[in-house]
Tab-separated table of C-alpha atoms and ligand atoms in Angstrom:
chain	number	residue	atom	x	y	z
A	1	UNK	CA	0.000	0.000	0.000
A	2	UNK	CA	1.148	3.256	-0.703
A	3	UNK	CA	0.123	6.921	-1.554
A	4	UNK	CA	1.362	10.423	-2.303
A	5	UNK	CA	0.848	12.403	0.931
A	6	UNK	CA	3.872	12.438	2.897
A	7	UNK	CA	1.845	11.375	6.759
A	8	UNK	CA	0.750	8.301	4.247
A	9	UNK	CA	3.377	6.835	3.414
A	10	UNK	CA	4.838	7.399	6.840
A	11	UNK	CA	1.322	5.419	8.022
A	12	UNK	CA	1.231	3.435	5.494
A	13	UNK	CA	5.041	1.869	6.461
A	14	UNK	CA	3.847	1.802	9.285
A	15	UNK	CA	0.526	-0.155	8.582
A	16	UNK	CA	2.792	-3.071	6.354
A	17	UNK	CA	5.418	-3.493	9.325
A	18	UNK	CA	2.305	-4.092	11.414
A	19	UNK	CA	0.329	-6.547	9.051
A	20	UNK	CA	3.525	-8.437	8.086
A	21	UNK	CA	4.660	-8.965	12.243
A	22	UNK	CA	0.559	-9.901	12.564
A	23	UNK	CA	0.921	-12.652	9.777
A	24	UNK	CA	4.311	-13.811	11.453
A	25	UNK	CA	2.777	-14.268	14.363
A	26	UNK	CA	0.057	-16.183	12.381
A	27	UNK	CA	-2.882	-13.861	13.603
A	28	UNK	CA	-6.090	-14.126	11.807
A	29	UNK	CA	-6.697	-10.668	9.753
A	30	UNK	CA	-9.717	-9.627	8.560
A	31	UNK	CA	-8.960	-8.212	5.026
A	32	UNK	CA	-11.335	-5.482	3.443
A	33	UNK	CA	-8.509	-4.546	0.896
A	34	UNK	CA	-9.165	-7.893	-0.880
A	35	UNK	CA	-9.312	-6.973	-4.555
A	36	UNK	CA	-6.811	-10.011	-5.898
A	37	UNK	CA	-10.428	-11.978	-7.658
A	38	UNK	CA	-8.153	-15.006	-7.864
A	39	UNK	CA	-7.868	-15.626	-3.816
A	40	UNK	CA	-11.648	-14.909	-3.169
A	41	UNK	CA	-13.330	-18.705	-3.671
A	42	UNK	CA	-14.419	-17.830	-7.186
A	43	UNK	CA	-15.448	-21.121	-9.065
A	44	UNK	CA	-13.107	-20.487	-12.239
A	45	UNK	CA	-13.580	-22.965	-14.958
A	46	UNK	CA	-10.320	-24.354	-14.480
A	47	UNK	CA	-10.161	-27.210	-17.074
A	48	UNK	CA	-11.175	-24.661	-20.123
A	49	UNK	CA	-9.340	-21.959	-18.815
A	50	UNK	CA	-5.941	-24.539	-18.544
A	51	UNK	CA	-6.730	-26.225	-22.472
A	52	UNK	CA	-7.432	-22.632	-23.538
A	53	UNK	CA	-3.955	-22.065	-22.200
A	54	UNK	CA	-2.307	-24.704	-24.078
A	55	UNK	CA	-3.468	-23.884	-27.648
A	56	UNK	CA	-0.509	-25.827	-29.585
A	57	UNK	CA	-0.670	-22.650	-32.396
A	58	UNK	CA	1.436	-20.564	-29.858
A	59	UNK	CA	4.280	-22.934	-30.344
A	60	UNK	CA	5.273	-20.781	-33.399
A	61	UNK	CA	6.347	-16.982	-32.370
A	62	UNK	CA	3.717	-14.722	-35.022
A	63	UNK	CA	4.871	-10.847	-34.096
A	64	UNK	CA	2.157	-8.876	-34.564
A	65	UNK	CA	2.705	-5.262	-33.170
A	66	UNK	CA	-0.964	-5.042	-32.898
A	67	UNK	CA	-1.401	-8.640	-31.653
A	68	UNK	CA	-2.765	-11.757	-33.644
A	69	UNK	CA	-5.614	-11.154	-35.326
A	70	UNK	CA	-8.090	-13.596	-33.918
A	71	UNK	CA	-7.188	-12.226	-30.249
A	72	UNK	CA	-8.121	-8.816	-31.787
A	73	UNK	CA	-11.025	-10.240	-33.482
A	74	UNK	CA	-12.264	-11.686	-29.952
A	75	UNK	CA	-12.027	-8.204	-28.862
A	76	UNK	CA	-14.777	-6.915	-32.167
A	77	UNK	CA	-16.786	-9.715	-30.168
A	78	UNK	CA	-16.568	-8.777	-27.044
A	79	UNK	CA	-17.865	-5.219	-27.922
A	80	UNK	CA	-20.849	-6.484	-30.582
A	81	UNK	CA	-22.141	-8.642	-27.858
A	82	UNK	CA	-22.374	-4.952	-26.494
A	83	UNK	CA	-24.186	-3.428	-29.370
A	84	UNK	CA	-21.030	-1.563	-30.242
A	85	UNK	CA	-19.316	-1.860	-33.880
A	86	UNK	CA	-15.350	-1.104	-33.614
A	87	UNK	CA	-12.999	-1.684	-36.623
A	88	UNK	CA	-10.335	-4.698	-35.927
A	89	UNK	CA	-7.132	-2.145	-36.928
A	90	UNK	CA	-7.993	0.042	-34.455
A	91	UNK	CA	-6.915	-2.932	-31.501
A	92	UNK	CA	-3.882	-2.603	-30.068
A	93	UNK	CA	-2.984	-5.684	-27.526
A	94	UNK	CA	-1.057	-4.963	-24.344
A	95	UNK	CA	0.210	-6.976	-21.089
A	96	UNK	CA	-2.316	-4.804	-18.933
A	97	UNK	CA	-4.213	-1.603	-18.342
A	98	UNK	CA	-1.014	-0.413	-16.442
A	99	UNK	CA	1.004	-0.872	-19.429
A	100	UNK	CA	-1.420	0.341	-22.058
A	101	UNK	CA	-1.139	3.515	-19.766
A	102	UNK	CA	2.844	3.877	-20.461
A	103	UNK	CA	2.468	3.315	-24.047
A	104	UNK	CA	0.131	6.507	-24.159
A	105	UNK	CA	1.919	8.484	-22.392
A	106	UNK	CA	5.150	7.933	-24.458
A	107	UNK	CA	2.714	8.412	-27.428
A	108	UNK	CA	0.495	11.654	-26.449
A	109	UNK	CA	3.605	13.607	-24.208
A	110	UNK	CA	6.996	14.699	-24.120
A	111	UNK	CA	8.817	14.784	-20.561
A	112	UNK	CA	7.364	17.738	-18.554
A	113	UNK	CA	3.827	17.833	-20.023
A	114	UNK	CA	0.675	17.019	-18.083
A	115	UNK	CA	-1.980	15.339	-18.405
A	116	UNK	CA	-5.237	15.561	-16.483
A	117	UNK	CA	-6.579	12.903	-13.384
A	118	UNK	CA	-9.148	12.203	-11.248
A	119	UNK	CA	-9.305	11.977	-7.920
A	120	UNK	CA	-10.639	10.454	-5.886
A	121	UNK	CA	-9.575	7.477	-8.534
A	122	UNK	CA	-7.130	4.785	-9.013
A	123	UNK	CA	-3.741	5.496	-7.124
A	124	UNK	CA	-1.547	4.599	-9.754
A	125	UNK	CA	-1.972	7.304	-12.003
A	126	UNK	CA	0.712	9.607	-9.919
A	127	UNK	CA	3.665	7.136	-10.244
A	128	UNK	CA	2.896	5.896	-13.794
A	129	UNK	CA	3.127	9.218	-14.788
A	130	UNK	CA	6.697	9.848	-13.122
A	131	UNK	CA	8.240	6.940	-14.397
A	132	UNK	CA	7.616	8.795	-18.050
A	133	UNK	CA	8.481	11.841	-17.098
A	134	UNK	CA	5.576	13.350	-17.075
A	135	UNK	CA	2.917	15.578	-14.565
A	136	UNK	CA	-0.459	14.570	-13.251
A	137	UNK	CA	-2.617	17.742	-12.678
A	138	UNK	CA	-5.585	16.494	-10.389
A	139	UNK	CA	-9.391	17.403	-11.007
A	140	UNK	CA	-11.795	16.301	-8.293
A	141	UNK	CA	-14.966	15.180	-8.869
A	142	UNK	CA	-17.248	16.227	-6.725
A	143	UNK	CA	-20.107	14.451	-4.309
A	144	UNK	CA	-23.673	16.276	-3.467
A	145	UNK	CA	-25.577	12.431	-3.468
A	146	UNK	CA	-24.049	11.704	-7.186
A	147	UNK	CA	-20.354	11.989	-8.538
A	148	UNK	CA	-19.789	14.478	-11.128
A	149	UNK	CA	-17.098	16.763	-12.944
A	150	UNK	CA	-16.933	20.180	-12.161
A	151	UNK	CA	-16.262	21.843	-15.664
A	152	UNK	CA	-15.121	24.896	-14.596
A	153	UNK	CA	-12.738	23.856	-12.686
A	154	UNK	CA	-11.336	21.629	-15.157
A	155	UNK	CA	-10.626	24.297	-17.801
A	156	UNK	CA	-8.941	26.848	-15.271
A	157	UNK	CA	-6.670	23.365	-14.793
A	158	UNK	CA	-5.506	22.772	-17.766
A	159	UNK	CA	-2.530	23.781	-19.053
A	160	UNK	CA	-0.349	24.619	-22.380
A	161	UNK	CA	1.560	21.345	-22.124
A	162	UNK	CA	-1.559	19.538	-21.138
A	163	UNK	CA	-1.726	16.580	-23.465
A	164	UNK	CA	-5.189	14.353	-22.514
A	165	UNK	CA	-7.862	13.654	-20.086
A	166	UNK	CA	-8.124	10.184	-17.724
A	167	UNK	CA	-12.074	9.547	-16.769
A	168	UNK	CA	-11.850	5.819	-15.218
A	169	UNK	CA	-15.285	4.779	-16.048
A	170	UNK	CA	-17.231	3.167	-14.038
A	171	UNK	CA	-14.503	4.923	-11.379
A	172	UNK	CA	-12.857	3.269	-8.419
A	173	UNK	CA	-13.229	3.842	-5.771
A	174	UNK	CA	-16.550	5.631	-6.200
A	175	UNK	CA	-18.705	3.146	-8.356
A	176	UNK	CA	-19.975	6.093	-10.547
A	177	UNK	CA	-20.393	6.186	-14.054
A	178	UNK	CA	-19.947	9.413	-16.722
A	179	UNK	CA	-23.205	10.715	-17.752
A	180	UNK	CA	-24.164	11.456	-21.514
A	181	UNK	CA	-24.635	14.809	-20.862
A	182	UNK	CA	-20.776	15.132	-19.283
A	183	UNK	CA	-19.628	12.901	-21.942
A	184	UNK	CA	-21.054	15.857	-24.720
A	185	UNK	CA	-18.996	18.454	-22.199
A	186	UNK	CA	-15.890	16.232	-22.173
A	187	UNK	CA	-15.831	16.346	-25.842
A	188	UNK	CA	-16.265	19.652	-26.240
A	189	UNK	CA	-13.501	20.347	-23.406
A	190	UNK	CA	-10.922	18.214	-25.411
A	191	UNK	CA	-11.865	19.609	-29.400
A	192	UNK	CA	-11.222	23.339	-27.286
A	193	UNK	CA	-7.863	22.255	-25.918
A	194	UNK	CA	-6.604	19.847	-28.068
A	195	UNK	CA	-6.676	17.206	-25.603
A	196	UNK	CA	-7.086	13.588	-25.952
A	197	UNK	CA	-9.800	11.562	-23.758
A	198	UNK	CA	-8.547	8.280	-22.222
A	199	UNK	CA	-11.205	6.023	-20.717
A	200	UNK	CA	-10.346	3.071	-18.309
A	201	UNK	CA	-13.192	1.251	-18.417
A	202	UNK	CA	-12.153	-2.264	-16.645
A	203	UNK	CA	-15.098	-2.173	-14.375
A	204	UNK	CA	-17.512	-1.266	-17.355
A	205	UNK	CA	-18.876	-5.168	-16.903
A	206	UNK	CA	-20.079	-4.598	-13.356
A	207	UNK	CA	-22.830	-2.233	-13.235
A	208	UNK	CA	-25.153	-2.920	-10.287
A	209	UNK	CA	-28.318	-1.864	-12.074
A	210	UNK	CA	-29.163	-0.380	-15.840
A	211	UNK	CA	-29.397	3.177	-16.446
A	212	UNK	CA	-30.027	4.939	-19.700
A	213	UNK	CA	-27.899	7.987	-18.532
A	214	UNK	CA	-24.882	6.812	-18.354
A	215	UNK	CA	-21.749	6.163	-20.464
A	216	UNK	CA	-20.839	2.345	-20.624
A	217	UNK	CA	-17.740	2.810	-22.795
A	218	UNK	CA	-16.210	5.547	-25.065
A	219	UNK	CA	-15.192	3.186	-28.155
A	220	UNK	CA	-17.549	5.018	-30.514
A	221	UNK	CA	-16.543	8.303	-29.812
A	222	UNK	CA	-14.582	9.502	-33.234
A	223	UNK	CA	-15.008	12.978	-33.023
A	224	UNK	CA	-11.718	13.356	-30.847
A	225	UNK	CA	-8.638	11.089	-29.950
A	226	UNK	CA	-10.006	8.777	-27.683
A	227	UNK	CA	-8.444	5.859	-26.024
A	228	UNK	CA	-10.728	3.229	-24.361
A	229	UNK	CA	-8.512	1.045	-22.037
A	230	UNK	CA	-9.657	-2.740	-21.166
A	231	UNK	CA	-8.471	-6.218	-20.257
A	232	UNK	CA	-8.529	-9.546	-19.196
A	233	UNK	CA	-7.807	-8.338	-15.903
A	234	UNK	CA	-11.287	-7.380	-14.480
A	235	UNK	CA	-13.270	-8.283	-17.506
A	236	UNK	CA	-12.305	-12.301	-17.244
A	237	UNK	CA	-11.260	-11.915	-13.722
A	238	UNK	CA	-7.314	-13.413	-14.929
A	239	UNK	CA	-5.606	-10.673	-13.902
A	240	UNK	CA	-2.115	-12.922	-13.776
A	241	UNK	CA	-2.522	-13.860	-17.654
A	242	UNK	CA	-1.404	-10.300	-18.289
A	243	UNK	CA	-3.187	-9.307	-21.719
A	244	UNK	CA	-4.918	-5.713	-21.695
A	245	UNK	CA	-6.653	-3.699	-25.045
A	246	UNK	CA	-6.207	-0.090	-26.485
A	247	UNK	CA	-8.718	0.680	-28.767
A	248	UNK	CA	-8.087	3.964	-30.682
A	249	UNK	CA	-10.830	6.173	-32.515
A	250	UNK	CA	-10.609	9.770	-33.932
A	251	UNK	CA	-10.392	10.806	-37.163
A	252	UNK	CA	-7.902	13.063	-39.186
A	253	UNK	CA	-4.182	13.492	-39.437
A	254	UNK	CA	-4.148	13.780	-35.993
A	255	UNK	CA	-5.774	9.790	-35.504
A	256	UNK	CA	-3.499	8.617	-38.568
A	257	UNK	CA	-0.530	9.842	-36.641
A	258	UNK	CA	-1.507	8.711	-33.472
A	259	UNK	CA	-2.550	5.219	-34.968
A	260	UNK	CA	1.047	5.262	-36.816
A	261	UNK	CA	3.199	6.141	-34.094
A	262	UNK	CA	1.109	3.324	-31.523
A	263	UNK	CA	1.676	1.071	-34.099
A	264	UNK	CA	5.891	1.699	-33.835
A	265	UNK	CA	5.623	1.734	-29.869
A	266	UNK	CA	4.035	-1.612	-29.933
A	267	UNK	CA	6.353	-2.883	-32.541
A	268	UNK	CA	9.174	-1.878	-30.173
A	269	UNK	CA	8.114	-4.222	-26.919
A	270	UNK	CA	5.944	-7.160	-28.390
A	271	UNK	CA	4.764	-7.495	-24.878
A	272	UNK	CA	1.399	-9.798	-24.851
A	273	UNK	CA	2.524	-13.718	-24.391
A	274	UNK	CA	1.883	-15.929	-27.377
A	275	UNK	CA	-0.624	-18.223	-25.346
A	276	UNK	CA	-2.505	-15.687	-23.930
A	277	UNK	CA	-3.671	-14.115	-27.169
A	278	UNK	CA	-4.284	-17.460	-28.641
A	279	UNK	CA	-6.445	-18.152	-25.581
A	280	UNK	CA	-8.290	-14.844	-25.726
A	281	UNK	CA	-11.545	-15.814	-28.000
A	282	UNK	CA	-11.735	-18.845	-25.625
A	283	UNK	CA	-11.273	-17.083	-22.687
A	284	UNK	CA	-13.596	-14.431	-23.006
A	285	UNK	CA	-16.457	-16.412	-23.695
A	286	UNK	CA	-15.705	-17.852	-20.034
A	287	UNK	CA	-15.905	-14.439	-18.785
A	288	UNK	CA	-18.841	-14.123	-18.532
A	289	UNK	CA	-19.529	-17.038	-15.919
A	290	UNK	CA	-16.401	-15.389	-13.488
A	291	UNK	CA	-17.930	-11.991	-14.161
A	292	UNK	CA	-21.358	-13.188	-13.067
A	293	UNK	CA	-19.998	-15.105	-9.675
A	294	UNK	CA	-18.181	-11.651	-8.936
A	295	UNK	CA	-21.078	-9.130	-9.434
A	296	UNK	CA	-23.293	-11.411	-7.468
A	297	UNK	CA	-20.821	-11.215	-4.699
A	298	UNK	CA	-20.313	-7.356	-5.371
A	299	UNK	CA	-24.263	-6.774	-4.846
A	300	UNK	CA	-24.757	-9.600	-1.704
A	301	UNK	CA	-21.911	-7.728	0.197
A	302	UNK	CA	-23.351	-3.982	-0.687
A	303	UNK	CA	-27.187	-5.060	0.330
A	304	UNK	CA	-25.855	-6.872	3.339
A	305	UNK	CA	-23.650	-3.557	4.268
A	306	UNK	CA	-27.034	-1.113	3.643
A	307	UNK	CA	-29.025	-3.370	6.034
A	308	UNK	CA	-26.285	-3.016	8.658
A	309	UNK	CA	-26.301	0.441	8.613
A	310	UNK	CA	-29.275	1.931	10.636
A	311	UNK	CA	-30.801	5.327	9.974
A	312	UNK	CA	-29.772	5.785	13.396
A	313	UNK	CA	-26.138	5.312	12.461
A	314	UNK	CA	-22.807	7.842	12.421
A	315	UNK	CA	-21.731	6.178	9.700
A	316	UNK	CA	-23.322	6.004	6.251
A	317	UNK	CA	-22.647	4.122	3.060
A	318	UNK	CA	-22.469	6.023	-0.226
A	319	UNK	CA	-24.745	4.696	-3.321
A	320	UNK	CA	-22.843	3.423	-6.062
A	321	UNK	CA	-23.645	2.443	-9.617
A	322	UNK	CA	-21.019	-0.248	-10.402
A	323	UNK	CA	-17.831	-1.625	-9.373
A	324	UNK	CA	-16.056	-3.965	-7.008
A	325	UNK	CA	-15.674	-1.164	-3.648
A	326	UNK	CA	-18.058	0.914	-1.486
A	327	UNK	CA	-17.376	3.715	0.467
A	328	UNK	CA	-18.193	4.377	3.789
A	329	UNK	CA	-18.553	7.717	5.744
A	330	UNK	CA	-17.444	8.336	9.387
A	331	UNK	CA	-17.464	10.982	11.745
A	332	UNK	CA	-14.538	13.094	11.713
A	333	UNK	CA	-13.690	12.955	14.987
A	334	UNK	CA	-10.575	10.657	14.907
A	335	UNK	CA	-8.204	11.597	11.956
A	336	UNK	CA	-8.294	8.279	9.456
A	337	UNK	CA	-4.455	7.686	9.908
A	338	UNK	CA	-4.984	6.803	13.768
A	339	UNK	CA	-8.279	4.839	13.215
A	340	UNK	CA	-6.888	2.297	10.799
A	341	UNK	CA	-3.859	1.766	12.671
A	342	UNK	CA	-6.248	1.418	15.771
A	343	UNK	CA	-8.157	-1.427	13.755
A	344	UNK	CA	-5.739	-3.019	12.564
A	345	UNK	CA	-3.852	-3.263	16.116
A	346	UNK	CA	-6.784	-4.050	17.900
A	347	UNK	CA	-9.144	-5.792	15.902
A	348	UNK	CA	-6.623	-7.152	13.218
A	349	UNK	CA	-8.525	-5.740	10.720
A	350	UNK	CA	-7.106	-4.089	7.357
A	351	UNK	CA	-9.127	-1.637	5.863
A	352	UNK	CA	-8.573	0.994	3.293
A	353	UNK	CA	-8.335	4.846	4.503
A	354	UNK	CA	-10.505	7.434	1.442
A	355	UNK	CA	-6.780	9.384	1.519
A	356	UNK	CA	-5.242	6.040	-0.257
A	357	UNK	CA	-7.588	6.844	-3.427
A	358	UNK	CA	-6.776	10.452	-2.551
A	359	UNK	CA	-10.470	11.327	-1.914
A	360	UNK	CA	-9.797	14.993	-0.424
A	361	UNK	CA	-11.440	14.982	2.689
A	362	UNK	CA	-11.154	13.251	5.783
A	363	UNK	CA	-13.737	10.993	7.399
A	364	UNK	CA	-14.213	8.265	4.581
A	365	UNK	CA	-13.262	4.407	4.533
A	366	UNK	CA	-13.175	2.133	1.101
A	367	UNK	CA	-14.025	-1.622	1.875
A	368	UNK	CA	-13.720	-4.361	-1.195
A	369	UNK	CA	-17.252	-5.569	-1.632
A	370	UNK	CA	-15.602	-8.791	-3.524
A	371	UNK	CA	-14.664	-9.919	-0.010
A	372	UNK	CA	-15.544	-13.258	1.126
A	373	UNK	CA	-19.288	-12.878	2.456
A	374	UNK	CA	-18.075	-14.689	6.109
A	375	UNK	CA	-14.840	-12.436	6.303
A	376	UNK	CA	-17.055	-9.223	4.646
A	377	UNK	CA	-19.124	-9.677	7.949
A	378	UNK	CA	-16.869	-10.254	10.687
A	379	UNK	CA	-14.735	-7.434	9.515
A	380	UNK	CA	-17.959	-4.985	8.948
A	381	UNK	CA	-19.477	-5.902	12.506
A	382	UNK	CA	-16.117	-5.347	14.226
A	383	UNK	CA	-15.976	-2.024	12.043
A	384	UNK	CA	-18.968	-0.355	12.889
A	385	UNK	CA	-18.852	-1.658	16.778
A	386	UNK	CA	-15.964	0.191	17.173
A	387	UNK	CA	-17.008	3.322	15.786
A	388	UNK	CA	-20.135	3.149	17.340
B	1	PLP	C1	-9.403	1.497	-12.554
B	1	PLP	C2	-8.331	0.471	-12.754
B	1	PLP	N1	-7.642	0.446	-13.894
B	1	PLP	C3	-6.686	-0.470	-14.105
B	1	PLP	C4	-6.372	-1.418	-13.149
B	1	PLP	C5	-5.269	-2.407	-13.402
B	1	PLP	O1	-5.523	-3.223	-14.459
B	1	PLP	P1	-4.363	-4.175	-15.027
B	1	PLP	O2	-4.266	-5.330	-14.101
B	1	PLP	O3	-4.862	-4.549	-16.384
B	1	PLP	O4	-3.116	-3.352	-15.074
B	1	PLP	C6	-7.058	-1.425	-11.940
B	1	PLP	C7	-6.728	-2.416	-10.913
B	1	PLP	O5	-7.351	-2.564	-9.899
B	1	PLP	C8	-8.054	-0.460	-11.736
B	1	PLP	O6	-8.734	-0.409	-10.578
């Protein structure tokens, strides 16, 4: 665990020393970071999953900057079983969302330009962005009962070297999804600033419930230089077989470039395993099944956390629209810092602070809602007892 206040890392060193001496000393801990789908008693189909694996085709080595065609072709299947019609060439294979993020910044920036975030979001952004060199500039979305960007703000935050936009969508930690009407804004934003949109949409498959409103993925968008980011990891549940997706739209000189120069990054690293992408089609017709197991889970632990928390309550639990986490609101009184280290010490329970996804204020806890139901409920009970 880490993040990029200097009290968390301090907290958060503190916090692993703790939980390492506690699983020395073989104590039982109550885990509500779980987010590792492999090590939650998922039923994978093992056997198909293992003769997917073994495909005898990726014997011979096929280089394919883009990645072999049938993978890619999966991918066009994936997307029409979700009414949405993307053209094969514009699939770009990579070993994960992580890594599909490097490759765009190398493609959209130079070193010292920036590049827009969200927070509260996925804590990664920050340090991927060092390692190339370049900034993060930081636009919070904002809460009032739904999650939402705050335009203005946006534009007085970008810059002259700012190169493109991140919207993780559905977000993490905060479940919500991008509305139509923001995703009209958005586009609008980028055409006036010459910005490119990047979309991480890994949790796109969980939505709790349907909603016309919202924005499920960005693929068709062609009217700027959009980048919709996906992958085996949370779509199929695998994420140790390492095989992510970059699927490029726009139109113009500026998209032929773009497509051009993604084309010569990929050529450079070959990254995505033979077997994998011969196991794609195959494996993502099994996703479904893990996907299903997951969201049931997802929803169970949610319902079962709104029941345990009365009207009566300090604490309340934030709605969410999708995703694998749920947030929980506390009273302010002890700082977040001291309260997880008092959990963890006393009731061996690990549990993430809102400052680890950088949500700004204090007073907010993020539990994994794929948590085994009997650990989920042990952990929660303890929780809530001891903040009353
Ligand atoms: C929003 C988001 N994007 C990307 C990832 C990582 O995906 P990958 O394993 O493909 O790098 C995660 C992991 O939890 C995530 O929450």
């Amino acid at each position: 665990m880490f993040s990029s206040r200097t009290p968390k890392e301090l907290t958060t060193n503190k916090l692993t020393k703790i939980i390492e001496q506690k699983k020395l000393d073989n104590e039982n801990l109550l885990d509500l970071t779980q987010s590792n789908p492999t090590s939650i008693d998922i039923i994978y189909p093992e056997k198909e999953i293992l003769s997917a694996l073994s495909n005898p085709k990726a014997l011979i080595y096929q280089p394919d900057p883009k990645g072999l065609f049938n993978a890619r072709k999966a991918i066009v299947d994936y997307y029409k079983l979700r009414k949405i019609n993307i053209d094969i060439e514009n699939i770009f294979l990579t070993a994960s969302t992580s890594e599909a993020y490097t490759l765009l910044f190398k493609l959209l920036m130079e070193p010292g330009d920036s590049l827009l975030v969200p927070v509260p979001s996925y804590p990664l952004f920050e340090h991927l962005a060092q390692v190339e060199g370049v900034k993060t500039i930081n636009y919070t979305l904002h809460y009032d009962g739904t999650w939402y960007i705050d335009f203005h703000l946006l534009q007085s935050l970008c810059k002259k070297n700012t190169r493109a936009i991140i919207i993780v969508n559905p977000n993490n930690p905060t479940g919500s999804f991008l509305k139509k009407n923001e995703l009209a804004k958005l586009i609008e934003f980028c055409k006036d600033n010459q910005l490119a949109l990047i979309s991480d949409e890994v949790f796109c498959d969980y939505a709790h419930y349907a909603d016309n409103e919202r924005v499920s993925t960005i693929a068709e968008v062609s009217e700027i230089l959009t980048f919709s980011l996906n992958g085996l990891s949370k779509a199929a549940c695998l994420p140790q077989l390492k095989l992510g997706w970059i699927l490029i739209n726009g139109q113009g000189d500026n998209f032929y470039q773009a497509h051009n120069r993604l084309e010569f990054i990929t050529d450079l690293f070959l990254s995505v395993s033979s077997p994998v992408q011969h196991a794609l089609p195959e494996l993502l017709k099994l996703a479904e099944g893990i996907q299903e197991q997951i969201l049931k889970r997802a929803l169970s632990n949610y319902s079962w956390l709104k029941s345990q928390i009365k009207p009566e309550s300090v604490c309340s639990l934030l709605p969410i629209e999708a995703g694998w986490y749920a947030i929980i609101q506390i009273p302010k009184i002890v700082p977040e810092e001291e309260l997880i280290l008092e959990l963890l010490i006393k009731d061996n329970l690990i549990i993430h602070p809102g400052y680890f996804f950088d949500l700004q204020m204090d007073g907010y806890l993020v539990v994994s809602l794929i948590t085994k139901p009997n650990i989920f409920q042990v952990a929660i009970n303890k929780l809530l007892s001891r903040i009353g």
